[in-house]
Amino acid sequence: MKLACDTCPVRDSAACSVLSEEERAALAAAGRTRVLERGEMLFAAGDSEAACATLVSGALKVSSVDQNGTEQILALVHPSGFIGELFAPFAHHDVTAITTSKLCTFARGDIDRAIETYPALARALLRRAQEDLLATRGLLELTSNASAEARLAALLHDFAAAASDSPCHLASAFDLPLTRGEIANMLGLTIETVSRKFGELEASGAIARKGKRGIELIDPALLQTLSGRLSE
Amino acid sequence: MKLACDTCPVRDSAACSVLSEEERAALAAAGRTRVLERGEMLFAAGDSEAACATLVSGALKVSSVDQNGTEQILALVHPSGFIGELFAPFAHHDVTAITTSKLCTFARGDIDRAIETYPALARALLRRAQEDLLATRGLLELTSNASAEARLAALLHDFAAAASDSPCHLASAFDLPLTRGEIANMLGLTIETVSRKFGELEASGAIARKGKRGIELIDPALLQTLSGRLSE
DNA sequence: CGCATACTTGACGTCATTCAAACCGTGTGG
DNA sequence: CCACACGGTTTGAATGACGTCAAGTATGCG
């Protein structure tokens, strides 16, 4: 499918937003849009010709599978995020849709060429890479030291921030983008522990559960306290 | 101090190696070399005008301090590595020398200008950022699921690889670049657990300890097995 | 209606932490 | 030269948090 940049919801926030109209059109000629349903993979660890992509809508997870066969979620990708290891000969991780996702994909060679041709694009991708690095280090801080309760509280806090429109406010109610199992994989816990801690957070009055996925923030300040983070 | 690129040990591997002689000279005019002793900080979390730097020799750690006051090591930087958050208004983490380190530092404004002027430099930094991302995700995989023994075994394996000259061989003996406390902070463990696991690794015949810092690899294959990693 | 998938809950075991004490190499001062 | 203190390390015993195993409860889909 051809790209339709004109109506793209992330045209002002994705990496390609730094290009001029003509440059964008030239890049778009090489790209293809693709839709992935939940569970479909963009590429798997080990793929040698893994595509690169900008996420237009939906959500992806970056994960790996260790020798025990358990999945470990390393990052979530939100709309306008960029996926792709530009300099590695093969992909190191799996990338999978966690909700129906629309992507703008490019062959590696085309992206390589675009980076050479449009220096601004290289700078934009550099910026994204540094932001990804920061996010990954945040997850690392979380999973290394904190208790199970603190990890879950912090993750809920992040989800509430991501679900909100404005960058500085929390959404007071939102749906979990992940299953319990995925939350557990992300936080380095088990499903059972996550489930128990959800119960404890609800009992403590920090949150309320609405069905399986719905979360309502009753006491955001308490959640923040439990997460063990200073108010940022 | 002025830069002396001609005799720089990382002149062929650092980000600036992609520049031509003239370009490098122009960039060097803006840079300053700096030496940090163990424990000295390049910059601290929150600094608004944190410098950027290429590490010439020695080793650095990137760390943050959580509200309990415990340090969490997020990454190690080896020679030819680049440090600096180019797009953030302030530094998010501390950067500290763990051995006497020689750096090539640049003001943020100068680096910003260089990235605009030399597209190849932006691409080189993009590559480094993606490699850093990969390394951080590796540490994330390690600390999330693995047992204390597996974490330590994997870290020792990495150190052995880093201490070796050739990228595919392990050094058979090397000195630990970190104290027990730093290893513990890096792996999300306590000093006591690290010390115990060192004892168990030695008892199992995988390694031998020579003094406080020295490590000799007796059975690298066993170490790999204990680390729970498939042979890569 | 029946099965599958996701989630919850309980009892029990295990591994890492915690608290406490001893150890060791090094530098300092008597 | 020895006594001493100090930082880093080792070791031990007890506690506790999370994992494991196992059963039971929704929710949804064919």
Short mmCIF file of C-alpha atoms (C1' of nucleotides) in Angstrom, two decimals:
data_model
loop_
_atom_site.label_atom_id
_atom_site.label_comp_id
_atom_site.label_asym_id
_atom_site.label_seq_id
_atom_site.Cartn_x
_atom_site.Cartn_y
_atom_site.Cartn_z
CA MET A 1 0.00 0.00 0.00
CA LYS A 2 1.26 3.48 -0.83
CA LEU A 3 1.88 5.93 1.97
CA ALA A 4 -0.57 8.71 2.66
CA CYS A 5 1.56 11.18 4.57
CA ASP A 6 -1.00 13.94 4.14
CA THR A 7 -3.41 12.32 6.55
CA CYS A 8 -0.84 10.61 8.75
CA PRO A 9 -1.63 11.17 12.44
CA VAL A 10 2.04 11.31 13.39
CA ARG A 11 3.22 13.45 10.49
CA ASP A 12 4.31 16.19 12.88
CA SER A 13 5.92 14.04 15.54
CA ALA A 14 7.59 11.10 13.79
CA ALA A 15 11.20 11.17 12.63
CA CYS A 16 10.13 12.06 9.09
CA SER A 17 8.57 15.31 10.33
CA VAL A 18 11.96 16.97 10.00
CA LEU A 19 11.89 16.54 6.23
CA SER A 20 10.57 19.02 3.73
CA GLU A 21 7.49 18.14 1.68
CA GLU A 22 9.55 17.08 -1.33
CA GLU A 23 11.96 15.02 0.77
CA ARG A 24 9.11 13.37 2.56
CA ALA A 25 7.48 12.49 -0.73
CA ALA A 26 10.69 10.94 -1.99
CA LEU A 27 11.05 8.84 1.16
CA ALA A 28 7.38 7.88 1.05
CA ALA A 29 7.89 6.44 -2.42
CA ALA A 30 10.13 3.79 -0.88
CA GLY A 31 7.87 3.04 2.09
CA ARG A 32 4.87 0.81 2.52
CA THR A 33 2.17 0.90 5.14
CA ARG A 34 1.43 -2.28 6.93
CA VAL A 35 -1.16 -3.30 9.50
CA LEU A 36 -0.41 -5.85 12.17
CA GLU A 37 -3.04 -7.49 14.35
CA ARG A 38 -2.35 -8.26 17.97
CA GLY A 39 0.25 -11.01 18.18
CA GLU A 40 1.63 -10.54 14.66
CA MET A 41 5.35 -9.94 14.49
CA LEU A 42 7.10 -7.26 12.50
CA PHE A 43 10.29 -9.25 12.69
CA ALA A 44 11.90 -11.83 14.93
CA ALA A 45 15.29 -12.03 16.59
CA GLY A 46 17.79 -13.32 14.10
CA ASP A 47 16.07 -12.00 10.98
CA SER A 48 18.77 -10.73 8.69
CA GLU A 49 16.74 -8.39 6.56
CA ALA A 50 14.52 -6.89 9.21
CA ALA A 51 12.60 -3.86 8.05
CA CYS A 52 12.62 -0.52 9.78
CA ALA A 53 9.38 1.20 10.64
CA THR A 54 7.69 4.17 12.17
CA LEU A 55 4.65 3.29 14.25
CA VAL A 56 1.62 5.28 13.14
CA SER A 57 -1.00 3.93 15.51
CA GLY A 58 -1.38 1.09 17.96
CA ALA A 59 1.40 -0.29 20.13
CA LEU A 60 4.31 -2.69 19.80
CA LYS A 61 6.49 -4.59 22.20
CA VAL A 62 10.19 -5.31 21.85
CA SER A 63 11.01 -8.60 23.52
CA SER A 64 13.39 -11.49 23.65
CA VAL A 65 12.96 -15.08 24.72
CA ASP A 66 15.50 -16.54 27.10
CA GLN A 67 16.62 -20.14 27.20
CA ASN A 68 13.84 -21.08 29.63
CA GLY A 69 11.37 -20.07 26.97
CA THR A 70 10.03 -17.13 28.96
CA GLU A 71 9.48 -13.89 27.16
CA GLN A 72 11.11 -10.74 28.45
CA ILE A 73 9.63 -7.43 27.33
CA LEU A 74 12.39 -4.87 26.85
CA ALA A 75 10.43 -1.89 25.59
CA LEU A 76 7.07 -0.66 24.44
CA VAL A 77 6.76 1.39 21.27
CA HIS A 78 4.14 4.10 21.01
CA PRO A 79 2.91 5.97 17.92
CA SER A 80 5.61 8.03 16.19
CA GLY A 81 8.23 5.68 17.61
CA PHE A 82 10.87 4.25 15.31
CA ILE A 83 11.85 0.57 15.22
CA GLY A 84 14.87 -0.90 13.58
CA GLU A 85 18.50 -1.71 14.20
CA LEU A 86 20.20 0.17 11.41
CA PHE A 87 23.72 -1.08 11.89
CA ALA A 88 23.32 -4.64 13.09
CA PRO A 89 23.51 -7.44 10.53
CA PHE A 90 20.46 -9.11 12.09
CA ALA A 91 17.73 -8.26 14.55
CA HIS A 92 18.52 -8.92 18.20
CA HIS A 93 14.94 -8.86 19.47
CA ASP A 94 11.39 -9.71 18.50
CA VAL A 95 8.97 -6.91 17.68
CA THR A 96 5.29 -7.79 18.04
CA ALA A 97 2.04 -5.88 17.90
CA ILE A 98 0.17 -5.73 21.20
CA THR A 99 -2.81 -3.96 19.66
CA THR A 100 -3.83 -3.58 16.03
CA SER A 101 -1.04 -1.40 14.71
CA LYS A 102 -0.44 0.63 11.61
CA LEU A 103 3.15 1.01 10.55
CA CYS A 104 5.13 2.76 7.90
CA THR A 105 7.84 0.30 6.87
CA PHE A 106 11.04 0.74 4.90
CA ALA A 107 13.64 -1.67 3.65
CA ARG A 108 16.97 -1.30 5.39
CA GLY A 109 18.72 -0.23 2.22
CA ASP A 110 16.20 2.53 1.60
CA ILE A 111 16.58 3.85 5.13
CA ASP A 112 20.35 3.71 4.88
CA ARG A 113 20.18 5.73 1.70
CA ALA A 114 17.75 8.22 3.23
CA ILE A 115 20.04 8.75 6.20
CA GLU A 116 22.92 9.50 3.86
CA THR A 117 20.82 11.81 1.76
CA TYR A 118 18.95 13.71 4.47
CA PRO A 119 21.21 14.64 7.39
CA ALA A 120 18.22 15.97 9.30
CA LEU A 121 16.73 12.50 9.30
CA ALA A 122 19.87 11.06 10.83
CA ARG A 123 19.71 13.68 13.58
CA ALA A 124 16.04 12.91 14.21
CA LEU A 125 16.78 9.21 14.52
CA LEU A 126 19.69 9.99 16.81
CA ARG A 127 17.32 11.89 19.04
CA ARG A 128 14.83 9.01 19.08
CA ALA A 129 17.61 6.53 19.85
CA GLN A 130 18.73 8.60 22.82
CA GLU A 131 15.17 8.81 24.07
CA ASP A 132 14.78 5.05 23.71
CA LEU A 133 18.00 4.65 25.63
CA LEU A 134 16.63 6.81 28.42
CA ALA A 135 13.38 4.86 28.55
CA THR A 136 15.21 1.54 28.66
CA ARG A 137 17.42 2.77 31.46
CA GLY A 138 14.31 3.84 33.31
CA LEU A 139 12.95 0.33 33.06
CA LEU A 140 16.32 -0.98 34.21
CA GLU A 141 16.21 1.20 37.31
CA LEU A 142 12.74 -0.05 38.00
CA THR A 143 13.37 -3.76 37.70
CA SER A 144 16.68 -3.89 39.49
CA ASN A 145 15.97 -2.63 42.94
CA ALA A 146 12.33 -2.00 43.55
CA SER A 147 9.86 -4.30 45.26
CA ALA A 148 7.09 -5.94 43.26
CA GLU A 149 4.60 -3.37 44.55
CA ALA A 150 6.83 -0.45 43.61
CA ARG A 151 7.40 -1.83 40.12
CA LEU A 152 3.72 -2.24 39.46
CA ALA A 153 2.86 1.15 40.91
CA ALA A 154 5.48 2.82 38.75
CA LEU A 155 4.30 1.01 35.64
CA LEU A 156 0.71 2.06 36.28
CA HIS A 157 1.91 5.59 36.76
CA ASP A 158 3.68 5.48 33.40
CA PHE A 159 0.62 4.00 31.71
CA ALA A 160 -1.55 6.72 33.16
CA ALA A 161 0.87 9.31 31.81
CA ALA A 162 0.97 7.65 28.38
CA ALA A 163 -2.82 7.39 28.23
CA SER A 164 -3.24 11.09 28.88
CA ASP A 165 -3.23 13.61 26.05
CA SER A 166 -1.24 16.27 27.79
CA PRO A 167 2.31 15.25 28.65
CA CYS A 168 2.20 16.50 32.22
CA HIS A 169 -1.14 15.15 33.36
CA LEU A 170 -2.17 11.62 34.28
CA ALA A 171 -5.25 10.01 32.83
CA SER A 172 -7.63 9.30 35.72
CA ALA A 173 -8.89 6.13 34.05
CA PHE A 174 -7.44 4.00 31.28
CA ASP A 175 -7.26 0.48 29.91
CA LEU A 176 -4.18 -1.62 30.43
CA PRO A 177 -2.43 -2.14 27.10
CA LEU A 178 -0.90 -5.39 28.36
CA THR A 179 -2.16 -8.65 29.77
CA ARG A 180 -1.11 -9.72 33.26
CA GLY A 181 1.40 -12.04 31.71
CA GLU A 182 2.95 -9.27 29.67
CA ILE A 183 3.11 -6.98 32.67
CA ALA A 184 4.84 -9.75 34.57
CA ASN A 185 7.33 -10.27 31.75
CA MET A 186 8.03 -6.59 31.61
CA LEU A 187 8.62 -6.19 35.33
CA GLY A 188 10.50 -9.43 35.86
CA LEU A 189 7.76 -10.91 38.03
CA THR A 190 5.29 -13.77 37.74
CA ILE A 191 1.63 -13.53 36.74
CA GLU A 192 0.56 -14.51 40.23
CA THR A 193 2.61 -11.83 41.94
CA VAL A 194 1.25 -9.19 39.57
CA SER A 195 -2.28 -10.32 40.27
CA ARG A 196 -1.72 -10.21 44.03
CA LYS A 197 -0.17 -6.77 43.90
CA PHE A 198 -3.08 -5.49 41.84
CA GLY A 199 -5.32 -6.71 44.64
CA GLU A 200 -3.18 -4.99 47.27
CA LEU A 201 -3.08 -1.71 45.34
CA GLU A 202 -6.85 -1.82 45.11
CA ALA A 203 -7.20 -2.67 48.81
CA SER A 204 -4.90 0.21 49.73
CA GLY A 205 -7.17 2.62 47.89
CA ALA A 206 -4.68 3.69 45.25
CA ILE A 207 -6.57 2.27 42.30
CA ALA A 208 -9.84 0.56 41.39
CA ARG A 209 -10.19 -2.19 38.82
CA LYS A 210 -13.00 -1.99 36.27
CA GLY A 211 -13.19 -5.39 34.67
CA LYS A 212 -10.00 -7.10 33.52
CA ARG A 213 -8.31 -4.25 31.74
CA GLY A 214 -9.82 -1.08 33.12
CA ILE A 215 -7.95 0.87 35.77
CA GLU A 216 -9.16 3.93 37.63
CA LEU A 217 -6.75 6.09 39.59
CA ILE A 218 -8.29 6.76 42.98
CA ASP A 219 -5.25 8.24 44.70
CA PRO A 220 -2.43 9.12 42.28
CA ALA A 221 -0.30 10.57 45.06
CA LEU A 222 -0.47 7.31 46.99
CA LEU A 223 0.47 5.44 43.83
CA GLN A 224 3.46 7.70 43.44
CA THR A 225 4.48 7.09 47.03
CA LEU A 226 4.18 3.33 46.64
CA SER A 227 6.23 3.46 43.47
CA GLY A 228 9.09 4.79 45.55
CA ARG A 229 9.74 7.63 43.15
CA LEU A 230 10.20 11.19 44.16
CA SER A 231 7.63 13.43 42.56
CA GLU A 232 9.31 14.43 39.35
CA MET B 1 44.59 21.15 27.21
CA LYS B 2 44.58 20.99 23.44
CA LEU B 3 43.68 17.76 21.72
CA ALA B 4 46.35 15.57 20.21
CA CYS B 5 44.38 13.47 17.76
CA ASP B 6 47.53 12.24 16.02
CA THR B 7 48.48 10.07 18.94
CA CYS B 8 44.98 9.31 20.17
CA PRO B 9 44.57 5.59 20.91
CA VAL B 10 40.94 5.59 19.77
CA ARG B 11 41.39 7.75 16.68
CA ASP B 12 40.25 4.88 14.46
CA SER B 13 37.36 3.63 16.54
CA ALA B 14 35.73 6.65 18.18
CA ALA B 15 32.86 8.55 16.60
CA CYS B 16 35.24 11.17 15.23
CA SER B 17 37.04 8.53 13.15
CA VAL B 18 34.46 9.07 10.41
CA LEU B 19 35.70 12.62 9.84
CA SER B 20 38.35 13.68 7.38
CA GLU B 21 41.62 15.09 8.69
CA GLU B 22 40.52 18.68 8.17
CA GLU B 23 37.13 18.09 9.75
CA ARG B 24 38.69 16.38 12.69
CA ALA B 25 41.09 19.25 13.17
CA ALA B 26 38.21 21.71 13.16
CA LEU B 27 36.33 19.69 15.74
CA ALA B 28 39.45 19.24 17.82
CA ALA B 29 39.81 23.01 18.05
CA ALA B 30 36.61 23.08 20.09
CA GLY B 31 37.48 20.14 22.31
CA ARG B 32 39.52 19.80 25.46
CA THR B 33 41.09 16.75 26.99
CA ARG B 34 40.37 16.08 30.58
CA VAL B 35 41.60 13.49 33.06
CA LEU B 36 39.37 12.14 35.80
CA GLU B 37 40.61 10.11 38.74
CA ARG B 38 38.56 7.25 40.14
CA GLY B 39 35.45 8.66 41.80
CA GLU B 40 35.53 12.02 40.00
CA MET B 41 32.36 12.88 38.15
CA LEU B 42 32.12 14.16 34.60
CA PHE B 43 28.65 15.46 35.38
CA ALA B 44 25.78 14.74 37.73
CA ALA B 45 22.09 14.12 37.20
CA GLY B 46 20.36 17.46 36.88
CA ASP B 47 23.29 19.37 35.45
CA SER B 48 21.97 21.67 32.79
CA GLU B 49 25.12 22.26 30.81
CA ALA B 50 26.58 18.80 30.89
CA ALA B 51 29.45 18.34 28.50
CA CYS B 52 29.68 15.60 25.93
CA ALA B 53 32.74 13.44 25.70
CA THR B 54 34.50 10.59 23.99
CA LEU B 55 36.32 8.27 26.36
CA VAL B 56 39.93 7.87 25.31
CA SER B 57 41.18 5.55 28.04
CA GLY B 58 39.97 4.25 31.38
CA ALA B 59 36.38 3.43 32.23
CA LEU B 60 33.26 5.29 33.32
CA LYS B 61 30.00 4.30 34.91
CA VAL B 62 26.58 5.78 34.23
CA SER B 63 24.47 5.61 37.35
CA SER B 64 21.55 7.07 39.20
CA VAL B 65 20.70 7.25 42.88
CA ASP B 66 17.24 6.22 43.96
CA GLN B 67 15.30 7.67 46.88
CA ASN B 68 16.79 5.10 49.28
CA GLY B 69 20.17 6.55 48.51
CA THR B 70 21.41 3.40 46.80
CA GLU B 71 23.32 3.77 43.59
CA GLN B 72 22.18 1.90 40.52
CA ILE B 73 24.72 1.42 37.74
CA LEU B 74 23.00 1.62 34.37
CA ALA B 75 25.92 1.26 32.02
CA LEU B 76 29.68 1.06 31.74
CA VAL B 77 31.54 3.12 29.17
CA HIS B 78 34.68 1.76 27.55
CA PRO B 79 37.30 3.60 25.48
CA SER B 80 35.95 5.10 22.26
CA GLY B 81 32.51 5.28 23.86
CA PHE B 82 30.55 8.50 23.66
CA ILE B 83 28.79 10.12 26.61
CA GLY B 84 26.24 12.87 26.50
CA GLU B 85 22.54 13.47 26.14
CA LEU B 86 22.41 15.75 23.15
CA PHE B 87 18.74 16.58 23.21
CA ALA B 88 17.81 16.66 26.87
CA PRO B 89 17.83 20.01 28.69
CA PHE B 90 19.62 18.45 31.64
CA ALA B 91 21.50 15.24 32.42
CA HIS B 92 19.39 12.37 33.72
CA HIS B 93 22.21 10.33 35.22
CA ASP B 94 25.55 10.65 36.93
CA VAL B 95 28.71 9.82 35.01
CA THR B 96 31.71 8.90 37.15
CA ALA B 97 35.19 7.56 36.49
CA ILE B 98 35.81 4.07 37.84
CA THR B 99 39.46 4.12 36.86
CA THR B 100 41.72 7.02 35.91
CA SER B 101 40.17 8.15 32.65
CA LYS B 102 41.19 10.36 29.80
CA LEU B 103 38.37 12.08 27.97
CA CYS B 104 37.91 14.32 25.02
CA THR B 105 35.19 16.77 26.04
CA PHE B 106 33.07 19.17 24.04
CA ALA B 107 30.54 21.79 25.01
CA ARG B 108 27.02 20.89 24.00
CA GLY B 109 26.78 23.81 21.62
CA ASP B 110 29.94 22.78 19.82
CA ILE B 111 28.72 19.22 19.39
CA ASP B 112 25.34 20.43 18.18
CA ARG B 113 27.07 22.54 15.58
CA ALA B 114 29.37 19.69 14.57
CA ILE B 115 26.42 17.37 14.09
CA GLU B 116 24.79 19.92 11.81
CA THR B 117 27.98 20.49 9.88
CA TYR B 118 29.21 16.92 9.52
CA PRO B 119 26.40 14.50 8.68
CA ALA B 120 28.77 11.57 8.98
CA LEU B 121 29.27 12.45 12.64
CA ALA B 122 25.55 12.32 13.27
CA ARG B 123 25.41 8.88 11.69
CA ALA B 124 28.34 7.69 13.77
CA LEU B 125 26.65 8.89 16.95
CA LEU B 126 23.41 7.25 15.86
CA ARG B 127 25.27 4.00 15.54
CA ARG B 128 26.81 4.38 18.98
CA ALA B 129 23.43 5.22 20.48
CA GLN B 130 21.89 2.08 19.00
CA GLU B 131 24.77 0.02 20.35
CA ASP B 132 24.31 1.57 23.78
CA LEU B 133 20.63 0.76 23.56
CA LEU B 134 21.45 -2.85 22.79
CA ALA B 135 23.88 -3.07 25.68
CA THR B 136 21.37 -1.57 28.09
CA ARG B 137 18.70 -4.00 26.94
CA GLY B 138 21.18 -6.81 27.50
CA LEU B 139 21.64 -5.67 31.07
CA LEU B 140 17.88 -5.44 31.41
CA GLU B 141 17.44 -9.03 30.28
CA LEU B 142 20.08 -10.06 32.75
CA THR B 143 18.70 -8.36 35.82
CA SER B 144 15.06 -9.14 35.29
CA ASN B 145 14.85 -12.89 35.26
CA ALA B 146 18.11 -14.53 36.03
CA SER B 147 19.26 -15.91 39.38
CA ALA B 148 22.04 -14.21 41.27
CA GLU B 149 24.51 -16.83 40.11
CA ALA B 150 23.49 -16.44 36.46
CA ARG B 151 23.79 -12.66 36.67
CA LEU B 152 27.28 -12.79 38.09
CA ALA B 153 28.40 -15.49 35.66
CA ALA B 154 27.12 -13.46 32.71
CA LEU B 155 28.81 -10.29 33.98
CA LEU B 156 32.12 -12.09 34.39
CA HIS B 157 31.73 -13.44 30.89
CA ASP B 158 31.22 -9.92 29.57
CA PHE B 159 34.20 -8.61 31.51
CA ALA B 160 36.36 -11.40 30.13
CA ALA B 161 35.24 -10.47 26.63
CA ALA B 162 35.90 -6.78 27.25
CA ALA B 163 39.34 -7.45 28.72
CA SER B 164 40.40 -9.39 25.66
CA ASP B 165 41.98 -7.69 22.65
CA SER B 166 40.22 -9.72 20.01
CA PRO B 167 36.46 -9.31 19.98
CA CYS B 168 35.67 -13.02 19.74
CA HIS B 169 38.01 -14.37 22.39
CA LEU B 170 37.77 -14.23 26.17
CA ALA B 171 40.66 -13.10 28.30
CA SER B 172 41.69 -16.04 30.46
CA ALA B 173 42.62 -13.77 33.34
CA PHE B 174 41.69 -10.18 34.11
CA ASP B 175 41.13 -7.70 36.91
CA LEU B 176 37.63 -6.72 37.93
CA PRO B 177 37.04 -3.09 36.99
CA LEU B 178 34.43 -2.76 39.74
CA THR B 179 34.30 -3.25 43.49
CA ARG B 180 31.91 -5.79 44.98
CA GLY B 181 29.56 -2.99 45.84
CA GLU B 182 29.54 -1.70 42.28
CA ILE B 183 28.94 -5.17 40.89
CA ALA B 184 26.04 -5.53 43.30
CA ASN B 185 24.60 -2.18 42.23
CA MET B 186 24.91 -3.14 38.61
CA LEU B 187 23.22 -6.51 38.98
CA GLY B 188 20.54 -5.43 41.43
CA LEU B 189 21.96 -7.55 44.24
CA THR B 190 23.59 -6.94 47.60
CA ILE B 191 27.30 -7.01 48.36
CA GLU B 192 26.85 -10.10 50.48
CA THR B 193 25.10 -12.06 47.76
CA VAL B 194 27.77 -11.13 45.23
CA SER B 195 30.48 -12.23 47.62
CA ARG B 196 28.73 -15.54 48.27
CA LYS B 197 28.23 -16.24 44.59
CA PHE B 198 31.89 -15.51 43.90
CA GLY B 199 32.67 -18.18 46.43
CA GLU B 200 30.30 -20.63 44.82
CA LEU B 201 31.64 -19.97 41.33
CA GLU B 202 35.13 -20.64 42.61
CA ALA B 203 34.01 -23.79 44.43
CA SER B 204 32.31 -25.04 41.27
CA GLY B 205 35.58 -24.74 39.39
CA ALA B 206 34.45 -22.10 36.93
CA ILE B 207 36.81 -19.38 38.12
CA ALA B 208 39.66 -18.78 40.52
CA ARG B 209 40.20 -15.59 42.51
CA LYS B 210 43.65 -14.03 42.64
CA GLY B 211 43.53 -11.47 45.38
CA LYS B 212 40.57 -9.12 45.63
CA ARG B 213 40.32 -8.01 42.02
CA GLY B 214 42.01 -10.69 39.98
CA ILE B 215 39.89 -13.34 38.23
CA GLU B 216 41.13 -16.35 36.32
CA LEU B 217 38.80 -18.27 34.04
CA ILE B 218 39.24 -21.95 34.77
CA ASP B 219 36.25 -23.28 32.85
CA PRO B 220 34.72 -20.69 30.50
CA ALA B 221 32.20 -23.21 29.16
CA LEU B 222 30.92 -23.88 32.66
CA LEU B 223 30.66 -20.16 33.28
CA GLN B 224 28.60 -19.83 30.13
CA THR B 225 26.34 -22.65 31.24
CA LEU B 226 25.85 -21.12 34.67
CA SER B 227 25.06 -17.78 33.07
CA GLY B 228 22.06 -19.44 31.45
CA ARG B 229 22.97 -18.08 28.05
CA LEU B 230 23.04 -20.15 24.94
CA SER B 231 26.42 -20.09 23.30
CA GLU B 232 26.13 -17.16 20.96
"C1'" DC C 1 -23.30 -25.46 25.76
"C1'" DG C 2 -18.43 -26.55 26.18
"C1'" DC C 3 -13.94 -25.42 25.71
"C1'" DA C 4 -10.10 -22.09 25.82
"C1'" DT C 5 -7.87 -18.23 27.65
"C1'" DA C 6 -7.07 -15.03 31.19
"C1'" DC C 7 -7.20 -14.04 35.79
"C1'" DT C 8 -7.52 -14.84 40.93
"C1'" DT C 9 -6.53 -17.08 45.25
"C1'" DG C 10 -4.24 -20.20 48.62
"C1'" DA C 11 -0.45 -23.13 50.69
"C1'" DC C 12 4.18 -23.98 50.66
"C1'" DG C 13 9.19 -23.75 49.39
"C1'" DT C 14 13.26 -21.26 48.07
"C1'" DC C 15 16.44 -17.84 47.26
"C1'" DA C 16 18.13 -13.42 48.16
"C1'" DT C 17 18.15 -9.95 51.78
"C1'" DT C 18 19.02 -8.40 56.33
"C1'" DC C 19 21.51 -8.04 60.39
"C1'" DA C 20 25.59 -9.14 62.67
"C1'" DA C 21 30.29 -10.37 63.29
"C1'" DA C 22 34.79 -11.60 61.78
"C1'" DC C 23 38.47 -11.01 58.39
"C1'" DC C 24 42.19 -8.90 55.63
"C1'" DG C 25 45.36 -5.56 53.48
"C1'" DT C 26 46.88 -0.92 53.93
"C1'" DG C 27 48.16 3.25 55.80
"C1'" DT C 28 49.02 6.03 60.22
"C1'" DG C 29 50.85 7.23 64.41
"C1'" DG C 30 52.99 5.99 68.59
"C1'" DC D 1 58.14 -2.41 64.88
"C1'" DC D 2 53.73 -2.82 66.56
"C1'" DA D 3 49.03 -1.19 67.64
"C1'" DC D 4 45.24 0.64 65.62
"C1'" DA D 5 41.72 2.15 62.61
"C1'" DC D 6 39.43 1.84 58.24
"C1'" DG D 7 37.48 0.30 53.78
"C1'" DG D 8 36.48 -3.53 51.34
"C1'" DT D 9 35.33 -8.24 51.80
"C1'" DT D 10 33.83 -12.71 53.65
"C1'" DT D 11 30.83 -15.67 56.33
"C1'" DG D 12 26.86 -17.13 59.22
"C1'" DA D 13 21.92 -17.41 60.79
"C1'" DA D 14 17.25 -15.82 60.55
"C1'" DT D 15 13.69 -13.42 58.17
"C1'" DG D 16 10.79 -12.40 54.43
"C1'" DA D 17 9.40 -11.58 49.66
"C1'" DC D 18 8.57 -13.64 45.61
"C1'" DG D 19 8.18 -18.01 43.00
"C1'" DT D 20 6.05 -22.53 42.37
"C1'" DC D 21 2.41 -25.62 42.31
"C1'" DA D 22 -2.28 -26.33 42.30
"C1'" DA D 23 -7.06 -25.31 42.41
"C1'" DG D 24 -10.76 -22.46 41.34
"C1'" DT D 25 -13.32 -18.40 38.97
"C1'" DA D 26 -14.65 -15.41 35.30
"C1'" DT D 27 -15.07 -14.10 30.32
"C1'" DG D 28 -15.41 -14.95 25.64
"C1'" DC D 29 -15.86 -17.66 21.41
"C1'" DG D 30 -17.14 -21.44 18.44
#
